[in-house]
């Protein structure tokens, strides 16, 4: 197996301080891609004092022998997003892999137990649609012209989907389905190019915030029954790495793909050796 199957590829992972973004960035870096990791959290100055930062993600990539750059960027600010894409243009001249993972719901301290939407604050709109969906669309807006210059590449949106069932919380469901639909639209607009757009849906991930909420860590999570079916953020990272290395990935253009299905197709496992099936609510 060629562990450097993405050598020579330039990647941008948004929201790469922690969670899925970090896992994807690390796995792309391990596969040989040069990774630009963007986000708001810097070492010693993280959003809402959350664990993780773009600096630490880059350090992990470098520890695995990869090359990466930490790029402080608030993707709700179009000027900052445009400047980041211009930086990649100036430094690399191209962009082959774009991971749209930026998300805003964690900024709100809201109990997400299912309840009628009118019982949630209207701030949920900005957290999910403005700071999530629009920020991803804006990143595409500035990045796709650079990708078109080489007429080659892969765009991945991280999302969640469970057989089209309602996802339990109005704003979360609305945002994730908007992301899924945007990928279908992107695929339509890119159909006469060599750029592929997909959405990738992980299961229940043991992110830094999930571990903190359960008062545990990566060394002890198996002691908690509720976490036994969780997957690490590197699982979705390995899924994206497999897609990026697939020379026929264009066959999946416009699709919403579940990580568990991709593990079966491409033959990768999570970091503990398990192939975890698609997550069902």
PDB file of C-alpha atoms in Angstrom:
ATOM      1  CA  UNK A   1       0.000   0.000   0.000  1.00  0.00           C
ATOM      2  CA  UNK A   2       1.367   3.399  -0.997  1.00  0.00           C
ATOM      3  CA  UNK A   3       1.102   5.521   2.128  1.00  0.00           C
ATOM      4  CA  UNK A   4       2.067   8.622   0.132  1.00  0.00           C
ATOM      5  CA  UNK A   5      -0.642   8.229  -2.488  1.00  0.00           C
ATOM      6  CA  UNK A   6      -1.442  11.959  -2.226  1.00  0.00           C
ATOM      7  CA  UNK A   7       2.135  13.196  -2.703  1.00  0.00           C
ATOM      8  CA  UNK A   8       2.125  16.440  -4.650  1.00  0.00           C
ATOM      9  CA  UNK A   9      -1.505  17.242  -3.807  1.00  0.00           C
ATOM     10  CA  UNK A  10      -2.431  20.519  -2.113  1.00  0.00           C
ATOM     11  CA  UNK A  11      -5.279  20.366   0.404  1.00  0.00           C
ATOM     12  CA  UNK A  12      -7.242  22.863   2.469  1.00  0.00           C
ATOM     13  CA  UNK A  13      -9.121  21.633   5.533  1.00  0.00           C
ATOM     14  CA  UNK A  14     -11.406  24.221   7.120  1.00  0.00           C
ATOM     15  CA  UNK A  15     -12.345  23.933  10.771  1.00  0.00           C
ATOM     16  CA  UNK A  16      -9.216  21.886  11.377  1.00  0.00           C
ATOM     17  CA  UNK A  17      -8.572  22.670  15.044  1.00  0.00           C
ATOM     18  CA  UNK A  18     -10.306  19.582  16.388  1.00  0.00           C
ATOM     19  CA  UNK A  19     -12.840  16.856  15.641  1.00  0.00           C
ATOM     20  CA  UNK A  20     -13.443  15.683  12.090  1.00  0.00           C
ATOM     21  CA  UNK A  21     -11.378  18.510  10.621  1.00  0.00           C
ATOM     22  CA  UNK A  22      -8.323  17.511  12.609  1.00  0.00           C
ATOM     23  CA  UNK A  23      -8.747  13.824  11.796  1.00  0.00           C
ATOM     24  CA  UNK A  24      -9.090  14.556   8.082  1.00  0.00           C
ATOM     25  CA  UNK A  25      -6.135  16.947   8.008  1.00  0.00           C
ATOM     26  CA  UNK A  26      -3.871  14.437   9.751  1.00  0.00           C
ATOM     27  CA  UNK A  27      -4.821  11.558   7.474  1.00  0.00           C
ATOM     28  CA  UNK A  28      -4.364  13.672   4.331  1.00  0.00           C
ATOM     29  CA  UNK A  29      -0.957  14.733   5.617  1.00  0.00           C
ATOM     30  CA  UNK A  30       0.031  11.138   6.363  1.00  0.00           C
ATOM     31  CA  UNK A  31      -0.917  10.249   2.781  1.00  0.00           C
ATOM     32  CA  UNK A  32       1.505  12.862   1.449  1.00  0.00           C
ATOM     33  CA  UNK A  33      -0.680  15.893   0.759  1.00  0.00           C
ATOM     34  CA  UNK A  34       0.530  19.371   1.690  1.00  0.00           C
ATOM     35  CA  UNK A  35      -2.210  20.498   4.062  1.00  0.00           C
ATOM     36  CA  UNK A  36      -3.377  24.013   4.860  1.00  0.00           C
ATOM     37  CA  UNK A  37      -5.293  23.823   8.147  1.00  0.00           C
ATOM     38  CA  UNK A  38      -7.635  26.725   8.804  1.00  0.00           C
ATOM     39  CA  UNK A  39      -9.642  27.711  11.846  1.00  0.00           C
ATOM     40  CA  UNK A  40      -9.990  30.312  14.559  1.00  0.00           C
ATOM     41  CA  UNK A  41      -8.246  28.493  17.410  1.00  0.00           C
ATOM     42  CA  UNK A  42      -4.567  29.129  18.048  1.00  0.00           C
ATOM     43  CA  UNK A  43      -2.473  27.533  20.761  1.00  0.00           C
ATOM     44  CA  UNK A  44      -3.268  29.347  23.989  1.00  0.00           C
ATOM     45  CA  UNK A  45      -6.189  31.199  22.403  1.00  0.00           C
ATOM     46  CA  UNK A  46      -8.897  28.761  21.369  1.00  0.00           C
ATOM     47  CA  UNK A  47     -12.551  29.413  20.620  1.00  0.00           C
ATOM     48  CA  UNK A  48     -14.575  29.198  23.847  1.00  0.00           C
ATOM     49  CA  UNK A  49     -11.484  27.671  25.509  1.00  0.00           C
ATOM     50  CA  UNK A  50     -12.113  24.444  23.594  1.00  0.00           C
ATOM     51  CA  UNK A  51      -9.336  21.833  23.443  1.00  0.00           C
ATOM     52  CA  UNK A  52      -7.354  21.747  20.198  1.00  0.00           C
ATOM     53  CA  UNK A  53      -5.959  24.318  17.792  1.00  0.00           C
ATOM     54  CA  UNK A  54      -4.751  24.573  14.214  1.00  0.00           C
ATOM     55  CA  UNK A  55      -1.190  24.702  15.561  1.00  0.00           C
ATOM     56  CA  UNK A  56      -1.574  21.348  17.309  1.00  0.00           C
ATOM     57  CA  UNK A  57      -3.118  19.776  14.220  1.00  0.00           C
ATOM     58  CA  UNK A  58      -0.174  20.921  12.119  1.00  0.00           C
ATOM     59  CA  UNK A  59       2.240  19.589  14.739  1.00  0.00           C
ATOM     60  CA  UNK A  60       0.624  16.157  14.549  1.00  0.00           C
ATOM     61  CA  UNK A  61       0.900  16.130  10.757  1.00  0.00           C
ATOM     62  CA  UNK A  62       4.571  17.074  10.969  1.00  0.00           C
ATOM     63  CA  UNK A  63       5.166  14.365  13.587  1.00  0.00           C
ATOM     64  CA  UNK A  64       3.932  11.851  11.006  1.00  0.00           C
ATOM     65  CA  UNK A  65       6.404  13.196   8.453  1.00  0.00           C
ATOM     66  CA  UNK A  66       3.939  15.436   6.637  1.00  0.00           C
ATOM     67  CA  UNK A  67       3.940  19.068   5.607  1.00  0.00           C
ATOM     68  CA  UNK A  68       1.274  21.472   6.806  1.00  0.00           C
ATOM     69  CA  UNK A  69       0.549  25.122   7.504  1.00  0.00           C
ATOM     70  CA  UNK A  70      -1.641  26.617  10.233  1.00  0.00           C
ATOM     71  CA  UNK A  71      -3.823  29.397   8.817  1.00  0.00           C
ATOM     72  CA  UNK A  72      -5.826  31.497  11.240  1.00  0.00           C
ATOM     73  CA  UNK A  73      -9.079  32.194   9.374  1.00  0.00           C
ATOM     74  CA  UNK A  74     -12.647  32.982  10.381  1.00  0.00           C
ATOM     75  CA  UNK A  75     -14.622  31.573   7.444  1.00  0.00           C
ATOM     76  CA  UNK A  76     -17.639  33.709   8.330  1.00  0.00           C
ATOM     77  CA  UNK A  77     -15.482  36.651   7.184  1.00  0.00           C
ATOM     78  CA  UNK A  78     -15.387  36.599   3.380  1.00  0.00           C
ATOM     79  CA  UNK A  79     -12.281  38.771   3.213  1.00  0.00           C
ATOM     80  CA  UNK A  80     -10.343  36.345   5.392  1.00  0.00           C
ATOM     81  CA  UNK A  81     -11.512  33.388   3.319  1.00  0.00           C
ATOM     82  CA  UNK A  82     -10.565  35.119   0.072  1.00  0.00           C
ATOM     83  CA  UNK A  83      -7.153  36.022   1.491  1.00  0.00           C
ATOM     84  CA  UNK A  84      -6.517  32.409   2.501  1.00  0.00           C
ATOM     85  CA  UNK A  85      -7.281  31.130  -1.004  1.00  0.00           C
ATOM     86  CA  UNK A  86      -5.019  33.828  -2.447  1.00  0.00           C
ATOM     87  CA  UNK A  87      -2.256  32.730  -0.088  1.00  0.00           C
ATOM     88  CA  UNK A  88      -2.558  29.160  -1.381  1.00  0.00           C
ATOM     89  CA  UNK A  89      -2.493  30.476  -4.954  1.00  0.00           C
ATOM     90  CA  UNK A  90       0.664  32.457  -4.296  1.00  0.00           C
ATOM     91  CA  UNK A  91       2.456  29.694  -2.392  1.00  0.00           C
ATOM     92  CA  UNK A  92       1.341  26.619  -4.334  1.00  0.00           C
ATOM     93  CA  UNK A  93      -0.295  27.788  -7.562  1.00  0.00           C
ATOM     94  CA  UNK A  94      -3.072  25.205  -7.239  1.00  0.00           C
ATOM     95  CA  UNK A  95      -5.542  23.478  -4.932  1.00  0.00           C
ATOM     96  CA  UNK A  96      -6.525  19.832  -5.385  1.00  0.00           C
ATOM     97  CA  UNK A  97      -8.493  18.913  -2.255  1.00  0.00           C
ATOM     98  CA  UNK A  98     -10.962  21.144  -0.407  1.00  0.00           C
ATOM     99  CA  UNK A  99     -12.555  19.956   2.837  1.00  0.00           C
ATOM    100  CA  UNK A 100     -15.485  22.089   3.982  1.00  0.00           C
ATOM    101  CA  UNK A 101     -15.783  21.244   7.655  1.00  0.00           C
ATOM    102  CA  UNK A 102     -16.261  24.646   9.316  1.00  0.00           C
ATOM    103  CA  UNK A 103     -19.293  24.651  11.634  1.00  0.00           C
ATOM    104  CA  UNK A 104     -20.785  27.082  14.127  1.00  0.00           C
ATOM    105  CA  UNK A 105     -23.149  25.227  16.425  1.00  0.00           C
ATOM    106  CA  UNK A 106     -20.490  24.567  19.070  1.00  0.00           C
ATOM    107  CA  UNK A 107     -20.310  28.314  19.671  1.00  0.00           C
ATOM    108  CA  UNK A 108     -23.722  28.190  21.364  1.00  0.00           C
ATOM    109  CA  UNK A 109     -24.174  26.755  24.815  1.00  0.00           C
ATOM    110  CA  UNK A 110     -27.547  25.213  24.046  1.00  0.00           C
ATOM    111  CA  UNK A 111     -29.026  21.920  25.223  1.00  0.00           C
ATOM    112  CA  UNK A 112     -29.647  20.016  22.000  1.00  0.00           C
ATOM    113  CA  UNK A 113     -32.208  17.578  23.351  1.00  0.00           C
ATOM    114  CA  UNK A 114     -35.023  17.205  20.778  1.00  0.00           C
ATOM    115  CA  UNK A 115     -37.771  19.771  21.279  1.00  0.00           C
ATOM    116  CA  UNK A 116     -39.935  22.005  19.053  1.00  0.00           C
ATOM    117  CA  UNK A 117     -37.922  24.544  17.077  1.00  0.00           C
ATOM    118  CA  UNK A 118     -39.695  27.539  18.644  1.00  0.00           C
ATOM    119  CA  UNK A 119     -38.219  26.556  21.986  1.00  0.00           C
ATOM    120  CA  UNK A 120     -34.694  27.094  20.615  1.00  0.00           C
ATOM    121  CA  UNK A 121     -33.178  30.586  20.420  1.00  0.00           C
ATOM    122  CA  UNK A 122     -33.139  32.210  16.991  1.00  0.00           C
ATOM    123  CA  UNK A 123     -29.371  32.457  17.380  1.00  0.00           C
ATOM    124  CA  UNK A 124     -29.383  28.844  16.218  1.00  0.00           C
ATOM    125  CA  UNK A 125     -29.934  30.163  12.689  1.00  0.00           C
ATOM    126  CA  UNK A 126     -26.656  32.064  12.667  1.00  0.00           C
ATOM    127  CA  UNK A 127     -24.765  29.201  14.331  1.00  0.00           C
ATOM    128  CA  UNK A 128     -25.889  26.581  11.833  1.00  0.00           C
ATOM    129  CA  UNK A 129     -26.829  28.362   8.611  1.00  0.00           C
ATOM    130  CA  UNK A 130     -24.701  31.507   8.630  1.00  0.00           C
ATOM    131  CA  UNK A 131     -21.628  30.129  10.405  1.00  0.00           C
ATOM    132  CA  UNK A 132     -21.981  26.644   8.957  1.00  0.00           C
ATOM    133  CA  UNK A 133     -23.694  26.411   5.581  1.00  0.00           C
ATOM    134  CA  UNK A 134     -22.892  29.897   4.286  1.00  0.00           C
ATOM    135  CA  UNK A 135     -19.284  29.728   5.464  1.00  0.00           C
ATOM    136  CA  UNK A 136     -18.854  26.524   3.473  1.00  0.00           C
ATOM    137  CA  UNK A 137     -20.525  27.990   0.398  1.00  0.00           C
ATOM    138  CA  UNK A 138     -18.293  31.069   0.633  1.00  0.00           C
ATOM    139  CA  UNK A 139     -15.183  28.898   0.807  1.00  0.00           C
ATOM    140  CA  UNK A 140     -16.321  27.124  -2.365  1.00  0.00           C
ATOM    141  CA  UNK A 141     -16.975  30.483  -4.000  1.00  0.00           C
ATOM    142  CA  UNK A 142     -13.360  31.558  -3.615  1.00  0.00           C
ATOM    143  CA  UNK A 143     -11.674  28.156  -3.923  1.00  0.00           C
ATOM    144  CA  UNK A 144     -13.352  26.611  -6.955  1.00  0.00           C
ATOM    145  CA  UNK A 145     -11.925  29.114  -9.484  1.00  0.00           C
ATOM    146  CA  UNK A 146      -8.429  28.124  -8.298  1.00  0.00           C
ATOM    147  CA  UNK A 147      -9.295  24.439  -8.604  1.00  0.00           C
ATOM    148  CA  UNK A 148     -10.707  25.005 -12.093  1.00  0.00           C
ATOM    149  CA  UNK A 149      -7.375  26.335 -13.309  1.00  0.00           C
ATOM    150  CA  UNK A 150      -5.970  22.818 -12.977  1.00  0.00           C
ATOM    151  CA  UNK A 151      -9.361  21.234 -13.793  1.00  0.00           C
ATOM    152  CA  UNK A 152      -8.760  18.587 -11.190  1.00  0.00           C
ATOM    153  CA  UNK A 153      -9.778  17.998  -7.632  1.00  0.00           C
ATOM    154  CA  UNK A 154     -12.089  16.805  -4.906  1.00  0.00           C
ATOM    155  CA  UNK A 155     -14.460  18.867  -2.753  1.00  0.00           C
ATOM    156  CA  UNK A 156     -15.730  17.215   0.424  1.00  0.00           C
ATOM    157  CA  UNK A 157     -18.373  18.573   2.768  1.00  0.00           C
ATOM    158  CA  UNK A 158     -18.619  16.909   6.165  1.00  0.00           C
ATOM    159  CA  UNK A 159     -22.249  16.335   7.065  1.00  0.00           C
ATOM    160  CA  UNK A 160     -24.620  13.945   8.780  1.00  0.00           C
ATOM    161  CA  UNK A 161     -27.285  11.771   7.219  1.00  0.00           C
ATOM    162  CA  UNK A 162     -29.272   8.793   8.446  1.00  0.00           C
ATOM    163  CA  UNK A 163     -31.429   7.327   5.668  1.00  0.00           C
ATOM    164  CA  UNK A 164     -33.086  10.723   5.226  1.00  0.00           C
ATOM    165  CA  UNK A 165     -34.692  10.511   8.680  1.00  0.00           C
ATOM    166  CA  UNK A 166     -35.341  13.650  10.669  1.00  0.00           C
ATOM    167  CA  UNK A 167     -32.212  14.401  12.679  1.00  0.00           C
ATOM    168  CA  UNK A 168     -33.996  15.348  15.878  1.00  0.00           C
ATOM    169  CA  UNK A 169     -33.225  19.055  16.079  1.00  0.00           C
ATOM    170  CA  UNK A 170     -34.816  21.502  13.640  1.00  0.00           C
ATOM    171  CA  UNK A 171     -31.814  23.762  12.922  1.00  0.00           C
ATOM    172  CA  UNK A 172     -29.331  20.882  12.823  1.00  0.00           C
ATOM    173  CA  UNK A 173     -31.543  18.945  10.411  1.00  0.00           C
ATOM    174  CA  UNK A 174     -32.072  22.022   8.241  1.00  0.00           C
ATOM    175  CA  UNK A 175     -28.357  22.824   8.054  1.00  0.00           C
ATOM    176  CA  UNK A 176     -27.155  19.304   7.313  1.00  0.00           C
ATOM    177  CA  UNK A 177     -29.750  18.801   4.609  1.00  0.00           C
ATOM    178  CA  UNK A 178     -28.826  22.166   3.108  1.00  0.00           C
ATOM    179  CA  UNK A 179     -25.202  20.982   2.950  1.00  0.00           C
ATOM    180  CA  UNK A 180     -26.271  17.714   1.323  1.00  0.00           C
ATOM    181  CA  UNK A 181     -28.358  19.565  -1.243  1.00  0.00           C
ATOM    182  CA  UNK A 182     -25.536  22.030  -1.940  1.00  0.00           C
ATOM    183  CA  UNK A 183     -23.289  19.100  -2.884  1.00  0.00           C
ATOM    184  CA  UNK A 184     -25.879  17.947  -5.405  1.00  0.00           C
ATOM    185  CA  UNK A 185     -25.914  21.454  -6.884  1.00  0.00           C
ATOM    186  CA  UNK A 186     -22.124  21.624  -6.965  1.00  0.00           C
ATOM    187  CA  UNK A 187     -21.976  18.293  -8.768  1.00  0.00           C
ATOM    188  CA  UNK A 188     -24.387  19.633 -11.380  1.00  0.00           C
ATOM    189  CA  UNK A 189     -22.345  22.787 -11.941  1.00  0.00           C
ATOM    190  CA  UNK A 190     -19.080  20.830 -12.049  1.00  0.00           C
ATOM    191  CA  UNK A 191     -20.323  17.969 -14.222  1.00  0.00           C
ATOM    192  CA  UNK A 192     -18.314  19.064 -17.274  1.00  0.00           C
ATOM    193  CA  UNK A 193     -15.085  19.411 -15.262  1.00  0.00           C
ATOM    194  CA  UNK A 194     -12.720  16.978 -13.577  1.00  0.00           C
ATOM    195  CA  UNK A 195     -13.671  18.223 -10.109  1.00  0.00           C
ATOM    196  CA  UNK A 196     -15.830  15.975  -7.922  1.00  0.00           C
ATOM    197  CA  UNK A 197     -18.047  17.137  -5.052  1.00  0.00           C
ATOM    198  CA  UNK A 198     -19.300  14.780  -2.344  1.00  0.00           C
ATOM    199  CA  UNK A 199     -20.576  14.899   1.221  1.00  0.00           C
ATOM    200  CA  UNK A 200     -19.190  12.502   3.830  1.00  0.00           C
ATOM    201  CA  UNK A 201     -21.197  11.517   6.888  1.00  0.00           C
ATOM    202  CA  UNK A 202     -19.328  10.085   9.899  1.00  0.00           C
ATOM    203  CA  UNK A 203     -21.009   8.343  12.794  1.00  0.00           C
ATOM    204  CA  UNK A 204     -20.811   9.324  16.435  1.00  0.00           C
ATOM    205  CA  UNK A 205     -17.260  10.605  16.802  1.00  0.00           C
ATOM    206  CA  UNK A 206     -15.161  10.717  19.942  1.00  0.00           C
ATOM    207  CA  UNK A 207     -14.226  14.317  19.426  1.00  0.00           C
ATOM    208  CA  UNK A 208     -12.358  16.270  22.051  1.00  0.00           C
ATOM    209  CA  UNK A 209     -15.623  17.875  23.126  1.00  0.00           C
ATOM    210  CA  UNK A 210     -17.462  14.538  23.381  1.00  0.00           C
ATOM    211  CA  UNK A 211     -14.671  13.118  25.529  1.00  0.00           C
ATOM    212  CA  UNK A 212     -14.733  16.211  27.724  1.00  0.00           C
ATOM    213  CA  UNK A 213     -18.508  16.000  28.119  1.00  0.00           C
ATOM    214  CA  UNK A 214     -18.148  12.410  29.341  1.00  0.00           C
ATOM    215  CA  UNK A 215     -15.255  13.391  31.612  1.00  0.00           C
ATOM    216  CA  UNK A 216     -12.895  10.918  29.960  1.00  0.00           C
ATOM    217  CA  UNK A 217     -10.076  10.791  27.418  1.00  0.00           C
ATOM    218  CA  UNK A 218      -8.891   8.695  24.477  1.00  0.00           C
ATOM    219  CA  UNK A 219      -7.090   6.287  26.816  1.00  0.00           C
ATOM    220  CA  UNK A 220     -10.184   5.501  28.921  1.00  0.00           C
ATOM    221  CA  UNK A 221     -13.267   5.908  26.703  1.00  0.00           C
ATOM    222  CA  UNK A 222     -13.872   2.142  26.502  1.00  0.00           C
ATOM    223  CA  UNK A 223     -14.754   2.209  30.198  1.00  0.00           C
ATOM    224  CA  UNK A 224     -17.919   4.184  29.382  1.00  0.00           C
ATOM    225  CA  UNK A 225     -20.763   2.086  27.946  1.00  0.00           C
ATOM    226  CA  UNK A 226     -22.326   4.997  26.076  1.00  0.00           C
ATOM    227  CA  UNK A 227     -19.151   5.472  24.014  1.00  0.00           C
ATOM    228  CA  UNK A 228     -18.543   1.862  22.981  1.00  0.00           C
ATOM    229  CA  UNK A 229     -19.918   2.329  19.453  1.00  0.00           C
ATOM    230  CA  UNK A 230     -18.171   5.631  18.825  1.00  0.00           C
ATOM    231  CA  UNK A 231     -15.484   6.163  16.211  1.00  0.00           C
ATOM    232  CA  UNK A 232     -12.387   8.323  16.267  1.00  0.00           C
ATOM    233  CA  UNK A 233     -12.142  11.442  14.073  1.00  0.00           C
ATOM    234  CA  UNK A 234      -9.389   9.625  12.160  1.00  0.00           C
ATOM    235  CA  UNK A 235     -11.997   7.207  10.788  1.00  0.00           C
ATOM    236  CA  UNK A 236     -13.622   9.931   8.692  1.00  0.00           C
ATOM    237  CA  UNK A 237     -10.091  11.132   7.908  1.00  0.00           C
ATOM    238  CA  UNK A 238      -9.236   7.762   6.424  1.00  0.00           C
ATOM    239  CA  UNK A 239     -12.471   7.839   4.430  1.00  0.00           C
ATOM    240  CA  UNK A 240     -11.586  11.201   2.897  1.00  0.00           C
ATOM    241  CA  UNK A 241      -8.019  10.090   2.224  1.00  0.00           C
ATOM    242  CA  UNK A 242      -9.336   7.011   0.411  1.00  0.00           C
ATOM    243  CA  UNK A 243     -11.674   9.146  -1.697  1.00  0.00           C
ATOM    244  CA  UNK A 244      -8.876  11.584  -2.554  1.00  0.00           C
ATOM    245  CA  UNK A 245      -6.710   8.690  -3.715  1.00  0.00           C
ATOM    246  CA  UNK A 246      -9.418   7.072  -5.838  1.00  0.00           C
ATOM    247  CA  UNK A 247      -8.802   7.748  -9.513  1.00  0.00           C
ATOM    248  CA  UNK A 248     -12.466   7.046 -10.264  1.00  0.00           C
ATOM    249  CA  UNK A 249     -13.972   9.143  -7.474  1.00  0.00           C
ATOM    250  CA  UNK A 250     -15.941  11.102 -10.090  1.00  0.00           C
ATOM    251  CA  UNK A 251     -18.403   8.189 -10.118  1.00  0.00           C
ATOM    252  CA  UNK A 252     -19.525   9.426  -6.711  1.00  0.00           C
ATOM    253  CA  UNK A 253     -20.101  13.023  -7.804  1.00  0.00           C
ATOM    254  CA  UNK A 254     -22.993  14.595  -5.901  1.00  0.00           C
ATOM    255  CA  UNK A 255     -23.479  11.734  -3.441  1.00  0.00           C
ATOM    256  CA  UNK A 256     -23.755  11.717   0.340  1.00  0.00           C
ATOM    257  CA  UNK A 257     -21.440   8.933   1.519  1.00  0.00           C
ATOM    258  CA  UNK A 258     -21.336   7.260   4.925  1.00  0.00           C
ATOM    259  CA  UNK A 259     -17.966   6.509   6.454  1.00  0.00           C
ATOM    260  CA  UNK A 260     -18.957   2.967   7.454  1.00  0.00           C
ATOM    261  CA  UNK A 261     -19.829   2.135   3.846  1.00  0.00           C
ATOM    262  CA  UNK A 262     -16.563   3.646   2.594  1.00  0.00           C
ATOM    263  CA  UNK A 263     -14.603   1.542   5.105  1.00  0.00           C
ATOM    264  CA  UNK A 264     -16.150  -1.587   3.598  1.00  0.00           C
ATOM    265  CA  UNK A 265     -15.469  -0.389   0.040  1.00  0.00           C
ATOM    266  CA  UNK A 266     -11.888   0.780   0.508  1.00  0.00           C
ATOM    267  CA  UNK A 267     -10.816  -1.616   3.246  1.00  0.00           C
ATOM    268  CA  UNK A 268      -9.637   0.803   5.931  1.00  0.00           C
ATOM    269  CA  UNK A 269     -10.301   0.565   9.664  1.00  0.00           C
ATOM    270  CA  UNK A 270     -10.512   2.942  12.586  1.00  0.00           C
ATOM    271  CA  UNK A 271      -7.407   3.424  14.720  1.00  0.00           C
ATOM    272  CA  UNK A 272      -8.429   0.495  16.965  1.00  0.00           C
ATOM    273  CA  UNK A 273      -8.721  -1.886  14.005  1.00  0.00           C
ATOM    274  CA  UNK A 274     -12.523  -1.930  13.828  1.00  0.00           C
ATOM    275  CA  UNK A 275     -14.649  -1.444  10.739  1.00  0.00           C
ATOM    276  CA  UNK A 276     -17.580   0.433  12.253  1.00  0.00           C
ATOM    277  CA  UNK A 277     -20.822   0.192  10.269  1.00  0.00           C
ATOM    278  CA  UNK A 278     -22.816   3.290   9.274  1.00  0.00           C
ATOM    279  CA  UNK A 279     -24.271   5.042  12.284  1.00  0.00           C
ATOM    280  CA  UNK A 280     -28.032   4.861  12.784  1.00  0.00           C
ATOM    281  CA  UNK A 281     -29.939   7.065  15.196  1.00  0.00           C
TER     282      UNK A 281
END
